[in-house]
PDB file of C-alpha atoms in Angstrom:
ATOM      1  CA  UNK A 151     -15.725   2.556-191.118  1.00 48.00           C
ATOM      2  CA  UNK A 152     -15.661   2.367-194.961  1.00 53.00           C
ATOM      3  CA  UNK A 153     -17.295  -0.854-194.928  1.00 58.00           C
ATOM      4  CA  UNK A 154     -19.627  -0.479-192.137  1.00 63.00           C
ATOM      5  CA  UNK A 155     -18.229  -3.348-189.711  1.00 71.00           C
ATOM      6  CA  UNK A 156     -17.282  -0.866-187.057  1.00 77.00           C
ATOM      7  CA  UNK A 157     -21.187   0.573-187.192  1.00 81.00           C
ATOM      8  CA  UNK A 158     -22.466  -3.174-187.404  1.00 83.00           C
ATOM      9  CA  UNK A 159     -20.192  -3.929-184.385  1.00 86.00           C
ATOM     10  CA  UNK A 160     -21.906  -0.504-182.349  1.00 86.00           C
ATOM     11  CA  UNK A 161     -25.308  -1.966-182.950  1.00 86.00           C
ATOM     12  CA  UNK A 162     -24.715  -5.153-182.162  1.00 86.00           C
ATOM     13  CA  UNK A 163     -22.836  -3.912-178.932  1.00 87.00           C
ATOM     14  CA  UNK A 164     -26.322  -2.016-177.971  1.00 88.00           C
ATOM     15  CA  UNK A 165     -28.647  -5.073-179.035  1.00 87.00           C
ATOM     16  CA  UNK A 166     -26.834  -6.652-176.193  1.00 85.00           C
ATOM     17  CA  UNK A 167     -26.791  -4.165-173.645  1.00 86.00           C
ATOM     18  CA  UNK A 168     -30.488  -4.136-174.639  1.00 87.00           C
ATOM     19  CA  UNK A 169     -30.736  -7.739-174.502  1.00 86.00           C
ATOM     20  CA  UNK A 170     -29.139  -8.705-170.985  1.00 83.00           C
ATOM     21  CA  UNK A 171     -31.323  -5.656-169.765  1.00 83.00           C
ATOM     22  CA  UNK A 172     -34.369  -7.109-170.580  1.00 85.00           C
ATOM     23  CA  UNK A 173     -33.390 -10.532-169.444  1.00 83.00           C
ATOM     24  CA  UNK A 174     -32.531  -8.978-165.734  1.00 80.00           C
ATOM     25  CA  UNK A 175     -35.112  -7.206-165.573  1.00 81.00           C
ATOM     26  CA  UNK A 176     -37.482  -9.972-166.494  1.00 84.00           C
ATOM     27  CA  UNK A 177     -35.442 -12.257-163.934  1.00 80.00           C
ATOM     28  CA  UNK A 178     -36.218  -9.700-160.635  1.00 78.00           C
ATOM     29  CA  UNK A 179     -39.548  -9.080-161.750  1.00 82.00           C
ATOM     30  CA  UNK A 180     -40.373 -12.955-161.325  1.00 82.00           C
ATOM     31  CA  UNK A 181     -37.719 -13.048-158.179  1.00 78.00           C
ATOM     32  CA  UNK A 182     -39.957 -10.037-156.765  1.00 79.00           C
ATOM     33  CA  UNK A 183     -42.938 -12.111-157.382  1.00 82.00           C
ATOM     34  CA  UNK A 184     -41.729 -15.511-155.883  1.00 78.00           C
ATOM     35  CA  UNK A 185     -40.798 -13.785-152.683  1.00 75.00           C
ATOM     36  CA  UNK A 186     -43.866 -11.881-152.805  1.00 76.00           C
ATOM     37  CA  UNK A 187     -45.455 -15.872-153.118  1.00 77.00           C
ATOM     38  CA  UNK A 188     -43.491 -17.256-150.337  1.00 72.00           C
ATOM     39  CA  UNK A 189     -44.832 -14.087-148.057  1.00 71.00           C
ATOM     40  CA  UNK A 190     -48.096 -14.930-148.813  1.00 74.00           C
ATOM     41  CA  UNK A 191     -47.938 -18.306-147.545  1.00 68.00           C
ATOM     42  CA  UNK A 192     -46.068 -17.109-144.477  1.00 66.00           C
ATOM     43  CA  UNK A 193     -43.137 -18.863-145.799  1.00 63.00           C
ATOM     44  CA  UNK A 194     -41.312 -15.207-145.304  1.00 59.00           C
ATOM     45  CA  UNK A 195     -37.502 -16.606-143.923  1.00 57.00           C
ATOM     46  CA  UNK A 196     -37.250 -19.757-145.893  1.00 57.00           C
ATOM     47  CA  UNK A 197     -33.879 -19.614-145.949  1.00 63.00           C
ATOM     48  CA  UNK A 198     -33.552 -18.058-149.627  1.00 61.00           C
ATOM     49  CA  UNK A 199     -30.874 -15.127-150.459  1.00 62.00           C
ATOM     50  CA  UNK A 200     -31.511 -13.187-153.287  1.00 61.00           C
ATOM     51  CA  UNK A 201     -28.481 -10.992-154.851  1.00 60.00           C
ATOM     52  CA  UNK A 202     -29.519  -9.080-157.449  1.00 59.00           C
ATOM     53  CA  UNK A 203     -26.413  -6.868-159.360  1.00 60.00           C
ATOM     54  CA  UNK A 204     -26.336  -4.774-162.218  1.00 58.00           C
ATOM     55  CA  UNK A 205     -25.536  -7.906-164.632  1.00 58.00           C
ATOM     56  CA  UNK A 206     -25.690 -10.961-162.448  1.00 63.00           C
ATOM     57  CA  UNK A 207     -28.661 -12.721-160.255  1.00 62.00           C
ATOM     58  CA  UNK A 208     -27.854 -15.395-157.679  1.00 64.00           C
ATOM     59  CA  UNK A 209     -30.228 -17.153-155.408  1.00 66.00           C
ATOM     60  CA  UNK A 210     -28.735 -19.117-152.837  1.00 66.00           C
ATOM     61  CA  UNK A 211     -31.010 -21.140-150.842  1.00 66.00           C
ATOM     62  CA  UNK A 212     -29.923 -23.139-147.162  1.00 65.00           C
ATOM     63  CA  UNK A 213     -26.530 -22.064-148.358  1.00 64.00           C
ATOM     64  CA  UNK A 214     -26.830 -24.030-151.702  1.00 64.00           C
ATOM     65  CA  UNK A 215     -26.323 -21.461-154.941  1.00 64.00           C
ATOM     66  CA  UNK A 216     -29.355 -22.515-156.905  1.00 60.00           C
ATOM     67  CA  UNK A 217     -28.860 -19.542-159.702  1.00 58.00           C
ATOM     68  CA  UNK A 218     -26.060 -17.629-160.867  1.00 51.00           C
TER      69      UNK A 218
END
């Protein structure tokens, strides 16, 4: 730690976290409001999965993965 890399490392390491947070949460707020579309319309099986984990997002639609 005498020259500061390992603290420059530890912030960049939460900038990430940070980062890829705001990204997935940004990416099921706009998967929350397509479905919420697609209900509207009556369109509510369309054949569209949506798996949403802690640091991945798929949509997989007629069995074709559209997103990962």
């Amino acid at each position: 730690m005498a020259d500061g890399r390992d603290d420059d490392t530890a912030v960049n390491e939460r900038i990430r976290i940070a980062v890829d947070e705001r990204i997935r949460n940004t990416v099921n707020e706009r998967l929350r409001e397509d479905a919420d579309f697609l209900q509207m319309h009556g369109i509510e099986n369309a054949g569209m999965t949506i798996v949403t984990a802690p640091m991945d997002v798929q949509i997989i639609w007629h069995g074709v993965e559209l997103l990962s």
